[in-house]
mmCIF file of C-alpha atoms and ligand atoms in Angstrom:
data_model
loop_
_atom_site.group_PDB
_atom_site.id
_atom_site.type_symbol
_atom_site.label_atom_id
_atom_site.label_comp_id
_atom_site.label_asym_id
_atom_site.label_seq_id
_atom_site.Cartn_x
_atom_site.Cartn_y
_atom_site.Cartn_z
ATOM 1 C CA UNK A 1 0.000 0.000 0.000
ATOM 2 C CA UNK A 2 1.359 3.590 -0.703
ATOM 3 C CA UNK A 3 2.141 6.504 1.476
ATOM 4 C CA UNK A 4 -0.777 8.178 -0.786
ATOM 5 C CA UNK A 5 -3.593 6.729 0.879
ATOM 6 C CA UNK A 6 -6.523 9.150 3.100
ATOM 7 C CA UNK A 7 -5.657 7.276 6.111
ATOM 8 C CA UNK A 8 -6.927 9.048 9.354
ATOM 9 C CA UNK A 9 -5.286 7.101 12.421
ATOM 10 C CA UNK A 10 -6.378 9.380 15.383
ATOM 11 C CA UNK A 11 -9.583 10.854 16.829
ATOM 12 C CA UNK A 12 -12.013 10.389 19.479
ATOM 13 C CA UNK A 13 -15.575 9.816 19.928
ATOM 14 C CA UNK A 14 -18.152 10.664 22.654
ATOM 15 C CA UNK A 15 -16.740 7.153 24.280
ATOM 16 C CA UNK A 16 -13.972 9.862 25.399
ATOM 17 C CA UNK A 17 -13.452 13.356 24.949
ATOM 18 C CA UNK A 18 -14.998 13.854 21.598
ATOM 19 C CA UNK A 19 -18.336 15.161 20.586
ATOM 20 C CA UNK A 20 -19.709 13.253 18.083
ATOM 21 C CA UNK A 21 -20.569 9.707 18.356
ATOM 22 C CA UNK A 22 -18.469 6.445 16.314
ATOM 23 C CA UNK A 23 -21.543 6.680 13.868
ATOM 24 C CA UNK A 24 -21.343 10.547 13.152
ATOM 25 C CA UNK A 25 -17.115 10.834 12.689
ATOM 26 C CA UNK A 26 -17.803 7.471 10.551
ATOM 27 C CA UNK A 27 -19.984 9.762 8.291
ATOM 28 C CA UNK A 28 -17.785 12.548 8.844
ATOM 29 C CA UNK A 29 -14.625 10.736 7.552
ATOM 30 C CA UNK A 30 -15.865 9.051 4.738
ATOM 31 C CA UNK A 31 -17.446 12.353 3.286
ATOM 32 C CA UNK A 32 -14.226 13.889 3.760
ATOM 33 C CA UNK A 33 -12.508 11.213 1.522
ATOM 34 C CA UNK A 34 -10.759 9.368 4.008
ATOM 35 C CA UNK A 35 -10.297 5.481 3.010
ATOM 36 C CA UNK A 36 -8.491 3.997 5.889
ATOM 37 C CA UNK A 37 -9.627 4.728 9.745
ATOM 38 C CA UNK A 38 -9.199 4.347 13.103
ATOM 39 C CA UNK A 39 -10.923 5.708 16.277
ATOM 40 C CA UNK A 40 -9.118 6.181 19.086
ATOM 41 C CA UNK A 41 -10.466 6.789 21.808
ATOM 42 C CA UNK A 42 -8.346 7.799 25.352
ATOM 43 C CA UNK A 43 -7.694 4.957 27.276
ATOM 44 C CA UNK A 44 -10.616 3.016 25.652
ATOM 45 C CA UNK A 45 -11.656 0.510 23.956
ATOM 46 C CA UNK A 46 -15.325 0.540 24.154
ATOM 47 C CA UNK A 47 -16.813 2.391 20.942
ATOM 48 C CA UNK A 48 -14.563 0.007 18.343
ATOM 49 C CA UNK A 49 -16.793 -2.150 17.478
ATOM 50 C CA UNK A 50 -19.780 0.361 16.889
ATOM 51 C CA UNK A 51 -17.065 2.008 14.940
ATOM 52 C CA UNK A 52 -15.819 -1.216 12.637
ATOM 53 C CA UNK A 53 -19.675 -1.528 11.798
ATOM 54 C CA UNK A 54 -19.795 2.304 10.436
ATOM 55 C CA UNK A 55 -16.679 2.553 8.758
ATOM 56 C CA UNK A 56 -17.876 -0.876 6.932
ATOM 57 C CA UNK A 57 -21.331 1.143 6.090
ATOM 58 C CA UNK A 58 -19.330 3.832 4.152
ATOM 59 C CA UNK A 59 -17.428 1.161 2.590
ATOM 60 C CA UNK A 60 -14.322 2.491 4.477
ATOM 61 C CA UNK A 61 -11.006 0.117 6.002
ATOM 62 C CA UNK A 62 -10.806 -0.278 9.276
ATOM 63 C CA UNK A 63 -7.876 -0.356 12.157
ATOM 64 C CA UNK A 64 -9.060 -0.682 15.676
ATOM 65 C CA UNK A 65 -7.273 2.412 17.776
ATOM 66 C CA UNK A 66 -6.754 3.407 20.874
ATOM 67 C CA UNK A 67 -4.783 6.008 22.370
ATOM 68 C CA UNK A 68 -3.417 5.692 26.094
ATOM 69 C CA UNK A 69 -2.025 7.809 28.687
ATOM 70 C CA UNK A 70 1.391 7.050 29.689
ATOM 71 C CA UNK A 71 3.824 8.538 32.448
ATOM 72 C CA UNK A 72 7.194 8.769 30.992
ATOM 73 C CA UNK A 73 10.327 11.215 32.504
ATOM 74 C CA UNK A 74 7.359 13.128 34.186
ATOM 75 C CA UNK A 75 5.661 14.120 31.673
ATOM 76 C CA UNK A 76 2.242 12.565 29.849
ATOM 77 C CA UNK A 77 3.229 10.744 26.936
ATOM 78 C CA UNK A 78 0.682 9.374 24.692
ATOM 79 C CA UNK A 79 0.733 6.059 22.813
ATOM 80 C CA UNK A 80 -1.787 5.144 20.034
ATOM 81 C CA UNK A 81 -2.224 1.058 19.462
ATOM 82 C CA UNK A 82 -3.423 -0.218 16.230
ATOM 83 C CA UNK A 83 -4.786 -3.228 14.282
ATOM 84 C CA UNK A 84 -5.500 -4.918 18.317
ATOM 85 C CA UNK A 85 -7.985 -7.288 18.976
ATOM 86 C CA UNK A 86 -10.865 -5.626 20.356
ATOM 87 C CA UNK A 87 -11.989 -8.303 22.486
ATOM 88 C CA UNK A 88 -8.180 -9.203 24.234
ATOM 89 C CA UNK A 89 -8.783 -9.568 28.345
ATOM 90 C CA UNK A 90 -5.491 -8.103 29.217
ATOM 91 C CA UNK A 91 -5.605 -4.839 27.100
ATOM 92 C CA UNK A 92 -9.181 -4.311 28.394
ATOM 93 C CA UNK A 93 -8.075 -4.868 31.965
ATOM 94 C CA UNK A 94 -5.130 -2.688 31.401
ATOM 95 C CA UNK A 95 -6.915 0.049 30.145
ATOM 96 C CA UNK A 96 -9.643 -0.048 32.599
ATOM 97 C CA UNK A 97 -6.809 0.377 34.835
ATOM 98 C CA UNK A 98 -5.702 3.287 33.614
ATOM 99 C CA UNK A 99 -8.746 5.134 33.795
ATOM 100 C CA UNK A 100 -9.454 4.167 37.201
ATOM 101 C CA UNK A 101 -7.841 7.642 38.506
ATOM 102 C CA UNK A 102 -9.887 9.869 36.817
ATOM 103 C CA UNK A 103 -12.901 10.491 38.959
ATOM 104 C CA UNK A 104 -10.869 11.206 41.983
ATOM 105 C CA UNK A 105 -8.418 13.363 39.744
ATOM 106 C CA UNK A 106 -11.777 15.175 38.189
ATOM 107 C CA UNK A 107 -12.886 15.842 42.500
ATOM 108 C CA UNK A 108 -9.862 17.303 43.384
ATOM 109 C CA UNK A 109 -9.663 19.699 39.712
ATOM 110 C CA UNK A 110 -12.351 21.067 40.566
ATOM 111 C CA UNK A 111 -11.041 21.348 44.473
ATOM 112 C CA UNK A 112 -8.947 23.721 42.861
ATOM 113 C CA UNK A 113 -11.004 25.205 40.577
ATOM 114 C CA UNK A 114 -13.248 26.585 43.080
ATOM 115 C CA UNK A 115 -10.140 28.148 45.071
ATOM 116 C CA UNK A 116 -9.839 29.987 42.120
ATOM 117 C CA UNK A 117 -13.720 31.331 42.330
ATOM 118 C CA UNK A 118 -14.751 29.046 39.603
ATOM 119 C CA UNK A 119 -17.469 26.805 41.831
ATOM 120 C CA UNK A 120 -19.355 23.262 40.820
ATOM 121 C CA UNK A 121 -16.935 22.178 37.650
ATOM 122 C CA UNK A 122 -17.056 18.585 38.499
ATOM 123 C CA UNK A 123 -20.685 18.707 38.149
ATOM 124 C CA UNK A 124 -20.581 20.807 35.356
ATOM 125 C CA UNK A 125 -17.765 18.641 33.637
ATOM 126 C CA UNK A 126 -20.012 16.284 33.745
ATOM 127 C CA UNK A 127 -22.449 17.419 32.070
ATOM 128 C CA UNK A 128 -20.290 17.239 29.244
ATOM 129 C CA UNK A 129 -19.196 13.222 29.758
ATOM 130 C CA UNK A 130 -20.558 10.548 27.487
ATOM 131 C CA UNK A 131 -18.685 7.707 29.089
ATOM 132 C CA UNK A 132 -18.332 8.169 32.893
ATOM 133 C CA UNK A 133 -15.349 6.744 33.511
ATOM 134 C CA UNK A 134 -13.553 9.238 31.451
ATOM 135 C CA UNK A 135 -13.491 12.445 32.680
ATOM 136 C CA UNK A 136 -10.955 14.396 31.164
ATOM 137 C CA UNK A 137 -9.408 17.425 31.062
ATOM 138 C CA UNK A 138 -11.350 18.957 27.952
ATOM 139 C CA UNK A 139 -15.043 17.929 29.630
ATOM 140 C CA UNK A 140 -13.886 20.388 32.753
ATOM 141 C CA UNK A 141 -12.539 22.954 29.291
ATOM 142 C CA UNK A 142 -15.782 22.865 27.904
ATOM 143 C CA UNK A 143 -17.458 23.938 31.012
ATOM 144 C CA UNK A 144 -15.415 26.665 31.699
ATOM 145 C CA UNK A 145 -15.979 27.993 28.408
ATOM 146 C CA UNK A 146 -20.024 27.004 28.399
ATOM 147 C CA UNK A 147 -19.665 29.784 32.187
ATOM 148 C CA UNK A 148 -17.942 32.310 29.930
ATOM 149 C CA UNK A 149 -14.967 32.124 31.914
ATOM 150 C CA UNK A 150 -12.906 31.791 28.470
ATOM 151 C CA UNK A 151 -13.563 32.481 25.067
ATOM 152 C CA UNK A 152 -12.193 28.629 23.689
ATOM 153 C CA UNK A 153 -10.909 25.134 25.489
ATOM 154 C CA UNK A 154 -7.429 26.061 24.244
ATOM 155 C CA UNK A 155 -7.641 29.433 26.685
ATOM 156 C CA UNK A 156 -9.051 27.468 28.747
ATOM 157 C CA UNK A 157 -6.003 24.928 28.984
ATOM 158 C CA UNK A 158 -3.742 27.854 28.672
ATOM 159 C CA UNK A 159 -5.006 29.423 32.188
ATOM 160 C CA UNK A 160 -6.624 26.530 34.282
ATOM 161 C CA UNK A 161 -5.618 23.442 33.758
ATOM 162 C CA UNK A 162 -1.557 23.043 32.519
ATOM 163 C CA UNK A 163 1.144 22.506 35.279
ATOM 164 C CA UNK A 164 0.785 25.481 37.789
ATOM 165 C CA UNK A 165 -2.342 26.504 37.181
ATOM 166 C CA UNK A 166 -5.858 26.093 39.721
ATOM 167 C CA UNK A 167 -7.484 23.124 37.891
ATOM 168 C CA UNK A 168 -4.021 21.028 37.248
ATOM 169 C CA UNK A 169 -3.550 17.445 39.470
ATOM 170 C CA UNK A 170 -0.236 15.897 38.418
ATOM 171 C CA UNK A 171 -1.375 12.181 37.396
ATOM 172 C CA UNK A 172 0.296 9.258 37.249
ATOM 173 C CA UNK A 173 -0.683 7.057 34.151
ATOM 174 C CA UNK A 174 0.527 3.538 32.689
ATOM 175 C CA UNK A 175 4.083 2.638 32.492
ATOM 176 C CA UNK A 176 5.536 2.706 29.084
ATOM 177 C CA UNK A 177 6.260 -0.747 28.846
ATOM 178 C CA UNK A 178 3.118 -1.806 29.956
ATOM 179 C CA UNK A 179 1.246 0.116 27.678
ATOM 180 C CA UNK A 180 3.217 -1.347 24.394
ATOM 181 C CA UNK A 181 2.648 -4.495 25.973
ATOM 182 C CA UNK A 182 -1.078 -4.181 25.863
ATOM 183 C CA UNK A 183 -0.802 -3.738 22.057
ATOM 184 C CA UNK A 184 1.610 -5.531 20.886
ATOM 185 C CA UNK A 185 0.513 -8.391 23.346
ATOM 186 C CA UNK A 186 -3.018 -8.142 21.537
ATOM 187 C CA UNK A 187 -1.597 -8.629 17.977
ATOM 188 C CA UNK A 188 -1.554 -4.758 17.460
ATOM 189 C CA UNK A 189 1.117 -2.000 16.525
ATOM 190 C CA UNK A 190 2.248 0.888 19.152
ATOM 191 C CA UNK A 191 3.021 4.315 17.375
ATOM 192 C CA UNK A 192 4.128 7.263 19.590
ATOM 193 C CA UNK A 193 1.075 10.296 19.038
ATOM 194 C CA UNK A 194 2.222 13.717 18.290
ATOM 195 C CA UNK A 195 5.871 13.523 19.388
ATOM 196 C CA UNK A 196 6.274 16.715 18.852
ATOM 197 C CA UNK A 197 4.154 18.280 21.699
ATOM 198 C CA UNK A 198 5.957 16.918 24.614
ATOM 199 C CA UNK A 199 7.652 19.128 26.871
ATOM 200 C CA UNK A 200 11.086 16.771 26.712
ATOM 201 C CA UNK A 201 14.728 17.674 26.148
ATOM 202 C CA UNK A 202 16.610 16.049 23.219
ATOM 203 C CA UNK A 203 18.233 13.675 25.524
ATOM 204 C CA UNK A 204 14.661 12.970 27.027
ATOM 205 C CA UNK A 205 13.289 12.650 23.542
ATOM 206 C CA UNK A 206 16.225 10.170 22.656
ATOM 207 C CA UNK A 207 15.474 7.411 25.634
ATOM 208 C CA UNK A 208 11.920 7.591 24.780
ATOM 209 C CA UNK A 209 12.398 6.522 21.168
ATOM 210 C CA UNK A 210 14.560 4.145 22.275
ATOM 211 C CA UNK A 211 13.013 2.630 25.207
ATOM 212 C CA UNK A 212 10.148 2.668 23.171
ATOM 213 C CA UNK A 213 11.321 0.696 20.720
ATOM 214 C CA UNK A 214 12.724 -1.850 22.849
ATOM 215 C CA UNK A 215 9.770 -2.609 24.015
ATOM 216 C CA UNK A 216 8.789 -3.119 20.699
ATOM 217 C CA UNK A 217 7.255 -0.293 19.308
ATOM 218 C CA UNK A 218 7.047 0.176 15.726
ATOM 219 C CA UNK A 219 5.935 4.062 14.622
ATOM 220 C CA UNK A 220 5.788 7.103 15.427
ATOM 221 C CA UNK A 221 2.634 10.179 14.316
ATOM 222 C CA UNK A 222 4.701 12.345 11.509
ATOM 223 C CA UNK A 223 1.700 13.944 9.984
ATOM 224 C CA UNK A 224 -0.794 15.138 13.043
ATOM 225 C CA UNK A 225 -2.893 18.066 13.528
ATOM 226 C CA UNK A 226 -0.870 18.710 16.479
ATOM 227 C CA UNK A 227 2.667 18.854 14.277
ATOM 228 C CA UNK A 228 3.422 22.306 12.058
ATOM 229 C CA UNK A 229 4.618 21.376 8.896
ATOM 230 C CA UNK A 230 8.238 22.178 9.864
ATOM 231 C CA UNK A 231 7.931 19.030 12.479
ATOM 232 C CA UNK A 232 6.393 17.158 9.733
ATOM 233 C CA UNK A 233 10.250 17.140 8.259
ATOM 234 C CA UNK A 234 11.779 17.033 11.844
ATOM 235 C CA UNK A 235 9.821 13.754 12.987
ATOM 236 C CA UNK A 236 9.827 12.326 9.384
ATOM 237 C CA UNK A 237 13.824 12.100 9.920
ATOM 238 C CA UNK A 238 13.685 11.072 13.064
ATOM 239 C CA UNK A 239 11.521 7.737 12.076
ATOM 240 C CA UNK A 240 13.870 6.922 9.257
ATOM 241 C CA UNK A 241 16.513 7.616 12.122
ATOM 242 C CA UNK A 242 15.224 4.867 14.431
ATOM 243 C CA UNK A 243 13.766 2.931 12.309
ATOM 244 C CA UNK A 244 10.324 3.957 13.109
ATOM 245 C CA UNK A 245 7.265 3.179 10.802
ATOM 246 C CA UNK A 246 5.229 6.672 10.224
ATOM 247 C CA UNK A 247 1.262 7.277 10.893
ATOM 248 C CA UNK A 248 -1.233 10.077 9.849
ATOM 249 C CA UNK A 249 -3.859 11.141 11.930
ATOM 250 C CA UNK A 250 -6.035 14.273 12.462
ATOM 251 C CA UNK A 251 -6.594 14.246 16.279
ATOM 252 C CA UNK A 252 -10.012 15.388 15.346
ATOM 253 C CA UNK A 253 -12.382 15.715 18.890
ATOM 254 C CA UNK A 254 -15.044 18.067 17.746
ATOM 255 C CA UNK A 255 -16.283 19.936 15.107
ATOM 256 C CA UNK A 256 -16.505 23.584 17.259
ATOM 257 C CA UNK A 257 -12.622 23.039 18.308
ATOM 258 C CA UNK A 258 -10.392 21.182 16.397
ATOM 259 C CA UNK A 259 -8.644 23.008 13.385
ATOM 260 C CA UNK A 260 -7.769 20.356 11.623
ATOM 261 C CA UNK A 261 -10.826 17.853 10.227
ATOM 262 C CA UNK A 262 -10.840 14.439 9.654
ATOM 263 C CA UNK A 263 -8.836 13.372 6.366
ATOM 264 C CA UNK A 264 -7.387 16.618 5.960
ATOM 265 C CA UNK A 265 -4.184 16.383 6.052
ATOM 266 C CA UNK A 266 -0.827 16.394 3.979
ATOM 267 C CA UNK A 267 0.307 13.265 2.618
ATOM 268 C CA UNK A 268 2.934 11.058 4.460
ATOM 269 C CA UNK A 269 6.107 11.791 3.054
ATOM 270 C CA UNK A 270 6.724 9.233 0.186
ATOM 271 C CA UNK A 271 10.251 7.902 2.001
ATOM 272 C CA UNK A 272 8.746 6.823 5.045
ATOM 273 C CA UNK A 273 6.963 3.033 5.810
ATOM 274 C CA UNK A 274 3.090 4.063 6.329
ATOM 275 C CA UNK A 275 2.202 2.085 9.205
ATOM 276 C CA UNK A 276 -0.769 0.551 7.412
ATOM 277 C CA UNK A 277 2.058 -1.495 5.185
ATOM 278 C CA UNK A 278 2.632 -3.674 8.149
ATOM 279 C CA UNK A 279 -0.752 -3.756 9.153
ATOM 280 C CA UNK A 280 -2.338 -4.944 6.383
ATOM 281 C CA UNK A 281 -3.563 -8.406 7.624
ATOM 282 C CA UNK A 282 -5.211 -6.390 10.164
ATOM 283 C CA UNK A 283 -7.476 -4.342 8.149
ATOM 284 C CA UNK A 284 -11.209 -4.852 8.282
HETATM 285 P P1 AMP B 301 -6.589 14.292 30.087
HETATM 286 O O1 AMP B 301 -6.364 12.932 29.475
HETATM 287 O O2 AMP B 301 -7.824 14.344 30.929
HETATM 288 O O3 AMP B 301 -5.388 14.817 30.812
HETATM 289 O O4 AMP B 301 -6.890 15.295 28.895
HETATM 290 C C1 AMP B 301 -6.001 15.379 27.813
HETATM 291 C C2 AMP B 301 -6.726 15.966 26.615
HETATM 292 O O5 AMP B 301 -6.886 17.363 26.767
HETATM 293 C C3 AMP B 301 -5.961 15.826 25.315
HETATM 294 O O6 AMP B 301 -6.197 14.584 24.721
HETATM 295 C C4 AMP B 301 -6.534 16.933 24.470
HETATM 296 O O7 AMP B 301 -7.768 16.516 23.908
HETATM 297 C C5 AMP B 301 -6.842 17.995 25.494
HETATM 298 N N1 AMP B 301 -5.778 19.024 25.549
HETATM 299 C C6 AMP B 301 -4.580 18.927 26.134
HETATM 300 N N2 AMP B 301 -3.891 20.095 26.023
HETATM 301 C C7 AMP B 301 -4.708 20.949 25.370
HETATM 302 C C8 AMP B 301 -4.612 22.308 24.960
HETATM 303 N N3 AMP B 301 -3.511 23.038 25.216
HETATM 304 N N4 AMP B 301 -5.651 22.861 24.312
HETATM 305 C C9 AMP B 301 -6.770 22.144 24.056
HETATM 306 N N5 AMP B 301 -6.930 20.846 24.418
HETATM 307 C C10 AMP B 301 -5.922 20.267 25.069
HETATM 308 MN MN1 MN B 302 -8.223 14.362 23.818
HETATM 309 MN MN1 MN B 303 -2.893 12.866 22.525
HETATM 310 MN MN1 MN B 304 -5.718 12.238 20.666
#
């Protein structure tokens, strides 16, 4: 299969902290000329196989996704699994174990919310929650913005709830390894989201990729709506430097706040391995 291929790997559904539902970015996707998808929802599992069924409906492929919260060098590292059997007990146990923190996390957010005058946001968050045991950060966003107290969820972010600020509770997520080893222990392929938008020095950056990868994960997000295109050529390098296989993937969540829609998105760059080349037996 060729790099030129509408593949969206990355987005999220109501099941986390999207707004539409499987059925509605199914529709979305496939009227937006995407051919190959994946939902991936945070640390869940639980809207694939409504969204195998869609994607099939719009006669699109299909990689089950899934994009989970990791703790690496301090800092929240994401990691997207691919191609996975849905119905594997230990990546469903390990990801229900992961999201067990959230409520209390969510309590004390909004603990420190209302020390900052900004009273009932855990109720008000959720409001905003399809699936309640994921409460995230961007339910407790779009509350704050629904009160007026910001203008967008990316003010919002910007003022409340990033490292230092009222609504911010440091978290401690899934270990690296553990997290590949859901995937790849489930027949599926672990790509590193958006490396571009951690907070890491190069050094930092370095034993990531590598520990990474000795755990035995295989790719890494080049083109992402969270990259500019000048880390499109940075993190394209940096796969053909490790050896890395390279995904595409919107990071759509919502039609009111994401800039960058589903399918619409620069090619991969032709000298990279798309992921879906060693995925192919997994496509539905
Ligand atoms: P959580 O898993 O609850 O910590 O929430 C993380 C989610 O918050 C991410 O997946 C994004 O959807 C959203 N997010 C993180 N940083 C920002 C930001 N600066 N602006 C808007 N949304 C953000
Ligand atoms: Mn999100
Ligand atoms: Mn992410
Ligand atoms: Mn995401």
């Amino acid at each position: 299969m060729s790099s030129i291929l509408n593949a969206d790997l990355h987005c999220h559904s109501v099941v986390s902290d999207g707004t539409l539902t499987p059925e509605e970015l199914a529709a979305r996707a496939a009227a937006n000329g995407v051919e190959l998808w994946a939902l991936t929802d945070h640390d869940e599992i639980g809207g694939q196989h409504r969204a195998a069924a869609a994607a099939s409906a719009h006669g699109m492929k299909y990689l089950t996704g899934t994009e989970i919260s990791v703790t690496f060098a301090n800092e929240t590292v994401h990691i997207v699994g691919l191609g996975f059997d849905p119905d594997d007990a230990a990546m469903s146990e390990g990801l229900y174990d992961t999201r067990g923190g959230r409520g209390k996390r969510a309590m004390e957010m909004s603990e420190g919310l209302a020390k900052a005058g900004i009273h009932g946001a855990y109720e008000g968050a959720l409001k905003f929650v399809g699936n309640p045991d994921l409460i995230s950060r961007t339910h407790f966003a779009r509350f704050l913005v629904e009160q007026g107290h910001c203008r967008d969820t990316n003010e919002v972010f910007r003022k409340f709830l990033t490292e230092g600020k009222p609504g911010y509770v440091p978290h401690r997520w899934a270990a690296l390894k553990d997290a590949v080893r859901w995937i790849t222990g489930a027949k599926g392929l672990a790509v590193i989201a958006h490396p571009g938008r951690y907070k890491f020095t190069a050094n930092e950056e370095y034993a990531l990729f590598l520990e990474f990868k000795e755990h035995g994960g295989r790719a890494i997000e080049v083109v992402t709506g969270s990259h500019s295109p000048a880390e499109y050529v940075e993190y394209a390098d940096k796969a053909l430097e490790f050896g890395f296989a390279a995904s595409r993937g919107s990071d759509f969540h919502s039609p009111d706040e994401s800039h960058c829609d589903l399918g619409k998105l620069p090619w991969l760059p032709g000298k990279l391995t798309p992921v879906w080349e060693l995925l192919e037996h997994r496509i539905r």
